[in-house]
Amino acid sequence: MWLFLVRRLVNYLVLIVVATTCAYLLAASALSPRVNYENQSPRPTEAAVDARLDELNLNDKTPLAERWVVWAGDVVTGDFGKTVTGASVNDEIEIRVLVSLRLIIAGVVIGASLGVAIGAYAAVKQYGLFDHLSTGAAFTVLAVPAVVVAITLQVAAIWVNDVAGEQMLVFNGEATPGLDAGFFGTLWDRMKHMFLPTMALALSQFAVFSRYQRNMMLDVLGSDFVRTARAKGLTRRAALLKHALRTALIPTVTYFTFTFGVMMAGTTFTEKVYNWKGMGSWLIDSIATNDVHAVAAVSCFMAVCVMAAAFLSDVLYAWLDPRVRVS
Amino acid sequence: MTETITRTGADEPGAAETGAPVLEIEDLHVTFPGRGKSPDVRAVRGVGYSVRRGEILGIVGESGSGKSVSSMAAMGLLPDSARITGSIRLHGEELLGLDDKAMSAKRGSRISMVFQDPLSGLTPVYTVGDQIVEAIRVHNPKMPKDKAAARAVELLELVGIPNAAHRFKSFPHEFSGGMRQRVMIAIAIANDPDVIICDEPTTALDVTIQAQILEVLKAAQRETGAAIVMITHDLGVVAGLVDRMLVMYAGRPVEVGAVDDVYYRTRMPYTMGLLGSVPRLDTDERAPLVPIRGNPPSLSDLPPGCPFAPRCPIATAECDQGEPELLEIGGQGHTAACIRAPEIDREGWTAADVYPVPEAAPPPEAQVRREDRETVLQVDGLVKHHPLMKGAVFKRRVGTVYAVDGVGFDIAEGETLGLVGESGCGKSTTLMEILSLERPQGGTVDLLGRRSGTMNARERFAVRRDVQVVFQDPMSSLDPRMLVFDVVAEPLRTHGLPKDRLRARVHELLDLVGLDPAHAGRYPQEFSGGQRQRIGIARALALEPRLLVLDEPVSALDVSIQAGVINLLDELKARLGLSYLFVAHDLSVVRHIADRVAVMYLGRIVEIGAVDRIFRDPAHPYTQALLSAIPIPDPEKERNRSHIVLQGDLPSPADPPSGCRFRPRCPKFAGLSEAERTPCIEVSPDLEATGGDDHTAACHYAQGRSVV
């Protein structure tokens, strides 16, 4: 067992190394940090720029392979290098991962639970009014791009604020800068900031999960074991909850785990629209600012998240489904 | 034994010892409203019966006859959309119209059910113990968990699960089909119900397991004293088990009575046809079966008169006037729904008088001795092993499945070899290995004198022309998007038949298999199961093959339809001089169609020889058990037979026992002394002649014994 675990982890490690290296090589050859200095006024001398770039290991005059060796040597020790402005990439990751987590945990959990509940109920009431309404809602959200959803929510928030006569919902950043309102005041302030981006995320998750859960549920609704449960004397409701839903949840839970991993660095639009400094927006920002090391770091982080999520969802599947567990 | 007490005049009010009926159904109608434009489906139209404590009532009918729907109505398990009228009374209390909560209190405690497919009947994510405990506690919420668990173990022991306390914690997938059905029975009897409805409880099981489950059901009935409603399509199962029976057709009972009356004094032509179309294990002469022509009517578009009239050989104009009532005939609660029943009764007609017996096919190749005929297929020491993988997160090989482990047989020209065995014995794998034309892992396969694995592409193409296959499931083996014409024409096109001759050939083939060539422009789904299987046969015959491989060709069909297809195969063989490799689990069918039989067990052939010899005088204990387990559709014979009930399940082909593979379940081995057992444990027996013919059996102590 342990041997297989090790083999599998080594496999993942290789994949992560390959992905990150590719990302670094691509970023280092396509992005040009030199441009950042050339646009400054007064324009620094070439020698000064070279010196600065050498210091950051970003000088395009150094051969790519040489830069890579230096960078990779640092990465192995756990140092992802410096950003174009000279700050530590590691510090930035630490801050941004927490931001992303705060955003995603609430959004995905709320969206997925809502989606599961609505999808399962819609399946039970197949072709009923509830089913039609939830299907319509889910497909509407799926059809509209994330940006449009986010901006529509903003427009709605402005209207709510107008009606309320005060700033109920905030859609810029994750906290009011320099606010000093004690623990509960700060918490309330953060909640106000969180509401809209969380909603935006939850909506799209609800759409996906409700469709998925509805299909899973439909698969088991007519199954023999639900009929057996009712033949034992369970009411329809009890049989559906205890036998049908429990079985239909297995694929959803593993899908949820996977989604979570992918989302860690994948909520770019939401972060950009609501001006949250998370991992997703960092990728866009760092490409725009020719920040080679940040791009490589985000790519590495994405790879780790996807692999971890894939592994976790496999483990979870084996844990939840005894048919897989004992072979 | 309860059965013997209750057999007397169960329908008479005077039968005081049996008491008042437990379950009474009167004039039950179930209609499923059609969605959109499709018409309503009238699944049940006026079913009525009653059962008393300790009585077993059989309900027999083909698929779509409404036998399951009527019992699902009694359980209150039909979908809400179904319109149900009539009356269903349990101990005199009306069940129709009860809400889900009130009905749930009855379900599983007073009235319970055993379903057909045990593989999907248990929730995969809970242990079997928990599922039995749930059944107990849902009706006794105050019972502490440990007491309920103790009761569950007791129930598992009662239904014959070995090592019950340990197996209590197993998940359903760790149990075989037969074991799961035992668990289903344990759940059904958990609360001492008054009525147990069994809906085809053994249909999905192998015949030796079926014998075990029927024993368990009898034990369960002795234990609970419950009334049993046994729903089945198998006239053999009913014959030995039930007291009274009800034959259903197109949603209505057409003949009701004591089991002996229905079998020996049949008064309804449909019942006669049903009995006549079953291939019999216990008859030597090979007369063609008596098929019922046509197909059952659509339940959404019934004919105005008797629904059986369009298929009935003795229908008159009067039959189309109105649907006949169930009327008493011959006394003793024997009723039949046929206006000519009095006439049948008076004249004493039997199936042979009513149904035109098809002409017997001339015995093919009978003149030439077997040894002088060409060998079409020769298999020697064929081996196929699969790797056994384990784990979801980490896949790894943990062993080998010995699916086929040294199988050899040959088929002469114009001969039918029946390859029989229970599921998992490797018969389908053998077949696929032969059809693949690849070099086998071990042994040799010679098709028409050409060795598999040594042919080049063109030779393989040529051999494929001579070896064609008919698959089991006629529903899924035909491409639903192809016209019947294209289905049959495809092999012809592939092998380059000129276009101008295509149409004539396809029509000729459809005509050959008894289909109307005018229907060539239709899609497969417009045909019934039997007709689709005929299309499959036409496709296989298109290239005039010499060997036809038939993989369970009739097991998905109803008996009345099955008889027609078997007769067709018989006739085609005689007319076209075909050889058949006929794989089946139904030995009655094999007895009817095969010339020679090979019995497989765990990847080996245990007995092979001429069909009459094997059925009359089987030498291997497994063959004996297999034959003995098959119920015969003859109540008198069936009651007087003693079945050999094998213990346990088929061992895993990944871990076959040492020496003789049948040893752990062998009744003969059990009776041997320590010294006599040694060869069985140490040496795997080879096929050896048992004296006479070319009959061989792989048993150290082979000895003929008549069991049918």
mmCIF file of C-alpha atoms in Angstrom, chain A residues 227 229-236, chain B residues 74-78 99-112 138-139 191:
data_model
loop_
_atom_site.group_PDB
_atom_site.id
_atom_site.type_symbol
_atom_site.label_atom_id
_atom_site.label_comp_id
_atom_site.label_asym_id
_atom_site.label_seq_id
_atom_site.Cartn_x
_atom_site.Cartn_y
_atom_site.Cartn_z
ATOM 1 C CA ARG A 227 -38.028 0.116 -3.979
ATOM 2 C CA ALA A 229 -36.340 0.291 1.118
ATOM 3 C CA ARG A 230 -39.971 1.253 0.615
ATOM 4 C CA ALA A 231 -41.036 -2.378 0.658
ATOM 5 C CA LYS A 232 -39.413 -2.645 4.088
ATOM 6 C CA GLY A 233 -41.772 0.019 5.343
ATOM 7 C CA LEU A 234 -39.806 3.220 4.940
ATOM 8 C CA THR A 235 -41.923 6.145 3.799
ATOM 9 C CA ARG A 236 -41.147 7.553 0.398
ATOM 10 C CA ALA B 74 -50.988 -4.560 -3.461
ATOM 11 C CA MET B 75 -47.754 -3.240 -1.969
ATOM 12 C CA GLY B 76 -48.735 0.333 -2.780
ATOM 13 C CA LEU B 77 -45.514 0.779 -4.715
ATOM 14 C CA LEU B 78 -46.867 1.917 -8.060
ATOM 15 C CA ASP B 99 -51.681 7.411 2.369
ATOM 16 C CA ASP B 100 -47.962 6.693 2.216
ATOM 17 C CA LYS B 101 -47.524 6.808 5.989
ATOM 18 C CA ALA B 102 -50.333 4.357 6.756
ATOM 19 C CA MET B 103 -49.262 2.084 3.914
ATOM 20 C CA SER B 104 -45.639 2.178 5.061
ATOM 21 C CA ALA B 105 -46.716 0.829 8.425
ATOM 22 C CA LYS B 106 -48.164 -2.241 6.664
ATOM 23 C CA ARG B 107 -45.352 -2.704 4.165
ATOM 24 C CA GLY B 108 -42.635 -4.904 5.503
ATOM 25 C CA SER B 109 -44.572 -5.790 8.633
ATOM 26 C CA ARG B 110 -47.871 -7.334 7.453
ATOM 27 C CA ILE B 111 -47.189 -7.639 3.733
ATOM 28 C CA SER B 112 -43.708 -7.930 2.289
ATOM 29 C CA VAL B 138 -38.624 0.839 11.172
ATOM 30 C CA HIS B 139 -41.557 -1.140 12.555
ATOM 31 C CA ASN B 191 -41.336 -8.839 10.899
#
